[in-house]
PDB file of C-alpha atoms and ligand atoms in Angstrom:
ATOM      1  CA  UNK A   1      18.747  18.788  10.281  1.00 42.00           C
ATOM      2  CA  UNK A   2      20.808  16.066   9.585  1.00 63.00           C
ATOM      3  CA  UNK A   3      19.597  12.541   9.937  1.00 87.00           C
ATOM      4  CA  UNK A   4      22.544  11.481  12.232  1.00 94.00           C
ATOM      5  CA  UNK A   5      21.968  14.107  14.911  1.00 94.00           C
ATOM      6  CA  UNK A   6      21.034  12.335  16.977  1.00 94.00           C
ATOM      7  CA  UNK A   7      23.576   9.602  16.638  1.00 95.00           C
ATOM      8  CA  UNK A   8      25.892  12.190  17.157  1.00 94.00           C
ATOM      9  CA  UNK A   9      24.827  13.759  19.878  1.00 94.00           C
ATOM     10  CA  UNK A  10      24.946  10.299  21.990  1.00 95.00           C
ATOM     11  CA  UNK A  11      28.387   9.988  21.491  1.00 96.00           C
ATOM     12  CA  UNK A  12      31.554  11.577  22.248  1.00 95.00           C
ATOM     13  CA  UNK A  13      34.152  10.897  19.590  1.00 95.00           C
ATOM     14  CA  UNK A  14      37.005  11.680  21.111  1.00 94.00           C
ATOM     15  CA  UNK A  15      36.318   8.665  23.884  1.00 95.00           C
ATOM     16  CA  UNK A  16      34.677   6.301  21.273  1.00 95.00           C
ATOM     17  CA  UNK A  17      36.559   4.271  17.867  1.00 94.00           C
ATOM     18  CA  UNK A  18      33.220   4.600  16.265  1.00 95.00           C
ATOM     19  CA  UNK A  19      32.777   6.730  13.275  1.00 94.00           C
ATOM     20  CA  UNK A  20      31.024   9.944  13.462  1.00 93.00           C
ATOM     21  CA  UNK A  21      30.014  10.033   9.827  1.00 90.00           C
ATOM     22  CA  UNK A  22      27.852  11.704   7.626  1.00 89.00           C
ATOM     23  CA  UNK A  23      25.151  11.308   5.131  1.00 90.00           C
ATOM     24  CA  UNK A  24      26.611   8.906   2.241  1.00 89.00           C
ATOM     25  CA  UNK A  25      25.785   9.531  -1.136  1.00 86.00           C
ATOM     26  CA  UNK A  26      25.787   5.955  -1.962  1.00 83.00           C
ATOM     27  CA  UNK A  27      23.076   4.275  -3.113  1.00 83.00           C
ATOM     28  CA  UNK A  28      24.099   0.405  -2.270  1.00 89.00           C
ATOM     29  CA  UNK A  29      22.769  -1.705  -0.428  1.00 96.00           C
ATOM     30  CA  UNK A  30      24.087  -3.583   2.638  1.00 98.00           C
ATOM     31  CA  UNK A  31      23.261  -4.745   5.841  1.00 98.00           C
ATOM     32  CA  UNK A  32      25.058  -5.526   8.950  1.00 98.00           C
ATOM     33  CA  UNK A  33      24.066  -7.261  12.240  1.00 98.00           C
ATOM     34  CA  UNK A  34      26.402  -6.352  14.921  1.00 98.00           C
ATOM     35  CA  UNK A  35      26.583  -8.381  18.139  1.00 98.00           C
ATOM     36  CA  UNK A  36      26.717  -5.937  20.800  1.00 98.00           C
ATOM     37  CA  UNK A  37      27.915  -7.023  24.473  1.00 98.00           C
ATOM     38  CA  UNK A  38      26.330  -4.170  26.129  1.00 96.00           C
ATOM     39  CA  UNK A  39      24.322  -4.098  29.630  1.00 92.00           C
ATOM     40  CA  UNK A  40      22.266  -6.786  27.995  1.00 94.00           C
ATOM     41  CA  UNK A  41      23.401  -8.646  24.584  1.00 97.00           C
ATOM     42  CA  UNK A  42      21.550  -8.019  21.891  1.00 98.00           C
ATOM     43  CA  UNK A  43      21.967  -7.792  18.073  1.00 98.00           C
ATOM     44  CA  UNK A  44      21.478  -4.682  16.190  1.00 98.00           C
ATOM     45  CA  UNK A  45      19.950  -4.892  12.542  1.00 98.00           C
ATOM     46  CA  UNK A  46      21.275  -2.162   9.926  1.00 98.00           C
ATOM     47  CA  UNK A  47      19.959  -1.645   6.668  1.00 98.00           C
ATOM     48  CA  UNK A  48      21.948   1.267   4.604  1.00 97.00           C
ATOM     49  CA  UNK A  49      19.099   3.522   2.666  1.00 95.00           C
ATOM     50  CA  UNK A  50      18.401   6.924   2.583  1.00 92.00           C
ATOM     51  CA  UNK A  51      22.345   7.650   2.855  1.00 94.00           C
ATOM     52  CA  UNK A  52      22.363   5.851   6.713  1.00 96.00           C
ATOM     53  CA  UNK A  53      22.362   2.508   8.427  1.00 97.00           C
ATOM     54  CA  UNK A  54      18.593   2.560   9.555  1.00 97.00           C
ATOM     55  CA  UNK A  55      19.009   0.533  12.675  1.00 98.00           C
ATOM     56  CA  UNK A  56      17.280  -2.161  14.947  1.00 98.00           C
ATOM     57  CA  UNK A  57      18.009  -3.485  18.355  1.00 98.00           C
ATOM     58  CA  UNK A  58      17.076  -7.378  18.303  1.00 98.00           C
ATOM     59  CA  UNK A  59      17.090  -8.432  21.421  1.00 97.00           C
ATOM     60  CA  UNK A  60      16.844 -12.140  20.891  1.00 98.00           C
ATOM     61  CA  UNK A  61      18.664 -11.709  17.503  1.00 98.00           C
ATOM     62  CA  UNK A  62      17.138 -11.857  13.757  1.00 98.00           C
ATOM     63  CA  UNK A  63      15.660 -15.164  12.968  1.00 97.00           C
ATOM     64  CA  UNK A  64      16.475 -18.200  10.977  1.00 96.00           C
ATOM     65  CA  UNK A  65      14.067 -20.088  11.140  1.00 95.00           C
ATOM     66  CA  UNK A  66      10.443 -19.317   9.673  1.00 96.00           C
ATOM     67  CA  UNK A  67       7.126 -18.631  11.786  1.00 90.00           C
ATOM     68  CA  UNK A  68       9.793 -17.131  14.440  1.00 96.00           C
ATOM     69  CA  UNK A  69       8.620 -13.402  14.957  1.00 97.00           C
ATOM     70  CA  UNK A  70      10.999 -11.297  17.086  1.00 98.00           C
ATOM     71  CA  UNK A  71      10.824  -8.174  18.736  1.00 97.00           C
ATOM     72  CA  UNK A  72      12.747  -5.648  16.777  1.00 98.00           C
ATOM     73  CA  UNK A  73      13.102  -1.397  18.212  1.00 97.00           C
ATOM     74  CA  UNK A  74      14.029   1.127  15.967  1.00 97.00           C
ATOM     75  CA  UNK A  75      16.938   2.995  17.341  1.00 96.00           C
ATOM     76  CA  UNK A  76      18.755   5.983  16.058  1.00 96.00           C
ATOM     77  CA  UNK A  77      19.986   6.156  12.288  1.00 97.00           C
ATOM     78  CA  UNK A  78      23.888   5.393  12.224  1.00 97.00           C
ATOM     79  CA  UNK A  79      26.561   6.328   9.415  1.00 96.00           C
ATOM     80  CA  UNK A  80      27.290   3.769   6.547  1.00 96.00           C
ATOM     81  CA  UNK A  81      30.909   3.812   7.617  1.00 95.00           C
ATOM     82  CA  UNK A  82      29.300   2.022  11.127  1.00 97.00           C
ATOM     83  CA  UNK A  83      28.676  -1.282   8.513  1.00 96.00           C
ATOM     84  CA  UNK A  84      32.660  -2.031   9.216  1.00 96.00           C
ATOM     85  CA  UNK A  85      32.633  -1.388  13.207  1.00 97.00           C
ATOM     86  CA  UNK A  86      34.071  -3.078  14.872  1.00 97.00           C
ATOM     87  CA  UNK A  87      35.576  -3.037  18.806  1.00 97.00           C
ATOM     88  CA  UNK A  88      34.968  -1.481  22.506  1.00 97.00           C
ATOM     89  CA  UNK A  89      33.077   0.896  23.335  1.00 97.00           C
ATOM     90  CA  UNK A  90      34.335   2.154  26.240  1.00 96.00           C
ATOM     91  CA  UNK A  91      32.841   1.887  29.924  1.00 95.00           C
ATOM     92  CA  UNK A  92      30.808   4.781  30.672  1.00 95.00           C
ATOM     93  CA  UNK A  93      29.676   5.625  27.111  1.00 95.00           C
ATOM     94  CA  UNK A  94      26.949   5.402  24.926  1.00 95.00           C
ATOM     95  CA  UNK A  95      26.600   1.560  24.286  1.00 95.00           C
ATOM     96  CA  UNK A  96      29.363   0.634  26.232  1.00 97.00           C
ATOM     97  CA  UNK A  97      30.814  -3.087  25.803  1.00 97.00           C
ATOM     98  CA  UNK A  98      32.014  -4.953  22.568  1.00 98.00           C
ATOM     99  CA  UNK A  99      30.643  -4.625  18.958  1.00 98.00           C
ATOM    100  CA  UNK A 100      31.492  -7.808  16.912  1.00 98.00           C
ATOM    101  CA  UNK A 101      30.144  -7.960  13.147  1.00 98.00           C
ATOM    102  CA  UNK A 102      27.706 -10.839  13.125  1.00 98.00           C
ATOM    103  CA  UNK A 103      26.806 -11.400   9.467  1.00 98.00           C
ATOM    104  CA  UNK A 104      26.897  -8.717   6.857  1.00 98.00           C
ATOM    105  CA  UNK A 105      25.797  -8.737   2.960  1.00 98.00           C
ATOM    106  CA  UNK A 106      23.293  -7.468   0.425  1.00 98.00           C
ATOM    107  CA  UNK A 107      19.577  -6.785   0.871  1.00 98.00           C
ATOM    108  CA  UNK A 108      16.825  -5.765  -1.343  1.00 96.00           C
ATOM    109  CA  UNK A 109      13.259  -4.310  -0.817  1.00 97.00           C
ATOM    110  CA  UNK A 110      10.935  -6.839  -2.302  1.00 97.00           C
ATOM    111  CA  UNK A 111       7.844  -4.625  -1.236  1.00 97.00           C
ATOM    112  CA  UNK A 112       6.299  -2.152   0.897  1.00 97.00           C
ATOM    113  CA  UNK A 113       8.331   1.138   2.672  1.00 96.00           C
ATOM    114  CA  UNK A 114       9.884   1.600   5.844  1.00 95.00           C
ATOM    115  CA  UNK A 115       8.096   5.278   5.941  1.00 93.00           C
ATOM    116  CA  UNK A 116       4.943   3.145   5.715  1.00 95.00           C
ATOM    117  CA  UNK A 117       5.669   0.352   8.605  1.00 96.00           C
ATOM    118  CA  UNK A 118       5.988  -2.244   6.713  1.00 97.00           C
ATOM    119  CA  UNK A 119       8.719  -3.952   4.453  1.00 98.00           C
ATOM    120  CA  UNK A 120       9.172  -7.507   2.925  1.00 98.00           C
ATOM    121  CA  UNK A 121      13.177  -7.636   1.820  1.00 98.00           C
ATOM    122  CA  UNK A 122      15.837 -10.315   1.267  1.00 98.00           C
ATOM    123  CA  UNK A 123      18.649 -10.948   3.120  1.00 98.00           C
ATOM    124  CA  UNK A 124      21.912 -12.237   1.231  1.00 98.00           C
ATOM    125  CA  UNK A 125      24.178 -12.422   3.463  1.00 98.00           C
ATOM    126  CA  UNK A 126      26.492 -15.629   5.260  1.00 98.00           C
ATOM    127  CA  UNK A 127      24.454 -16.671   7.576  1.00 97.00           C
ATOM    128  CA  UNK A 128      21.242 -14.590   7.230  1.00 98.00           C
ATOM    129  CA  UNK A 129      19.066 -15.648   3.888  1.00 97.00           C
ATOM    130  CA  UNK A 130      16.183 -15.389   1.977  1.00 97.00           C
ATOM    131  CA  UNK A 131      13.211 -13.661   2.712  1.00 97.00           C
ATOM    132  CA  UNK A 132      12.019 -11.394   5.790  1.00 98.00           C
ATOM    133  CA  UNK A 133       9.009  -9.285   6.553  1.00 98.00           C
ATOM    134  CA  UNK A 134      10.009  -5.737   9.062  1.00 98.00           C
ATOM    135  CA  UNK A 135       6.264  -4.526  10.614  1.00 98.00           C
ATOM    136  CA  UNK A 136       5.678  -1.854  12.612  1.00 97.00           C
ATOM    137  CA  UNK A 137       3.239  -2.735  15.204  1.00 94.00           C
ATOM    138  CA  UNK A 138       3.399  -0.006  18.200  1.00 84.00           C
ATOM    139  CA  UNK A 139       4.152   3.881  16.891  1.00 82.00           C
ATOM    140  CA  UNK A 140       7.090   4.686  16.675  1.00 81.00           C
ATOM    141  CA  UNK A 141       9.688   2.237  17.350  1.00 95.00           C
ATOM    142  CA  UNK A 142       8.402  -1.132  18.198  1.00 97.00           C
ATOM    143  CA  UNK A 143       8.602  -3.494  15.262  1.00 98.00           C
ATOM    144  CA  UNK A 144       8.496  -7.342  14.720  1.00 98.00           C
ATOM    145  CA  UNK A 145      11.170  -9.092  12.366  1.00 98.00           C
ATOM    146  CA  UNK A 146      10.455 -12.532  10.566  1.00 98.00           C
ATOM    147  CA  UNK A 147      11.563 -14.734   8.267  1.00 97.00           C
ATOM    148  CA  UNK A 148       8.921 -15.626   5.276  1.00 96.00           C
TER     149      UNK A 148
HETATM  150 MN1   MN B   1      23.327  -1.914  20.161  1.00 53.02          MN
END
């Protein structure tokens, strides 16, 4: 079963500029946030491992400052070609609003595993730096982000 099933299967690509994708072979590693103007802003955290953009919903966005912790769900894996998206998705779809790149860079696992629940990783990107801990605390999707 392909990881990005279920990304798929939320979207209809023939109403929707984003990428359907597949599994990449590469083993770099960005990160995007994405500002998403849906029903409610919020800011979606993508790391690219495993061949995908494991993925985040941050409501109140990833923070800068340390000692902040913020709420961060695990939504579905996306494509690596999703780090460039850009644009509208349209009204009525999955998502539906704008999708504006945020900040976007390098990371790298200092410790831990996301199988596990629990990561400490660096941020390099142009507004996002330095050191973050990822924790889940509430099976299966409800993690905390901060900055170390
Ligand atoms: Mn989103």
């Amino acid at each position: 079963m392909s990881a990005l099933k279920e990304y798929q299967a939320k979207r209809k690509f023939n109403k929707t500029t984003e990428p359907k994708g597949e599994i990449s072979e590469s083993e770099s590693r960005r990160f995007v946030v994405h500002e998403h103007h849906a029903r409610s802003l919020h800011y979606d955290l993508r790391l690219e491992t495993e061949g995908v953009l494991k993925s985040w919903a941050v409501p109140k966005g990833v923070p800068e400052i340390k000692g902040v912790k913020r709420l961060a769900v695990q939504v579905e894996d996306h494509p690596v070609g999703y780090i460039d998206f850009s644009g509208i998705i349209p009204e009525g779809e999955y998502g539906a609003g704008e999708v504006k790149i945020w900040d976007k860079g390098k990371w790298n696992l200092i410790e831990g595993d996301l199988k596990k629940g629990s990561i400490k990783f660096n941020l390099l990107g142009e507004k996002l730096k330095g050191e973050y801990g990822l924790v889940l605390f509430k099976p299966k999707k409800n993690w905390l982000i901060f900055k170390i």
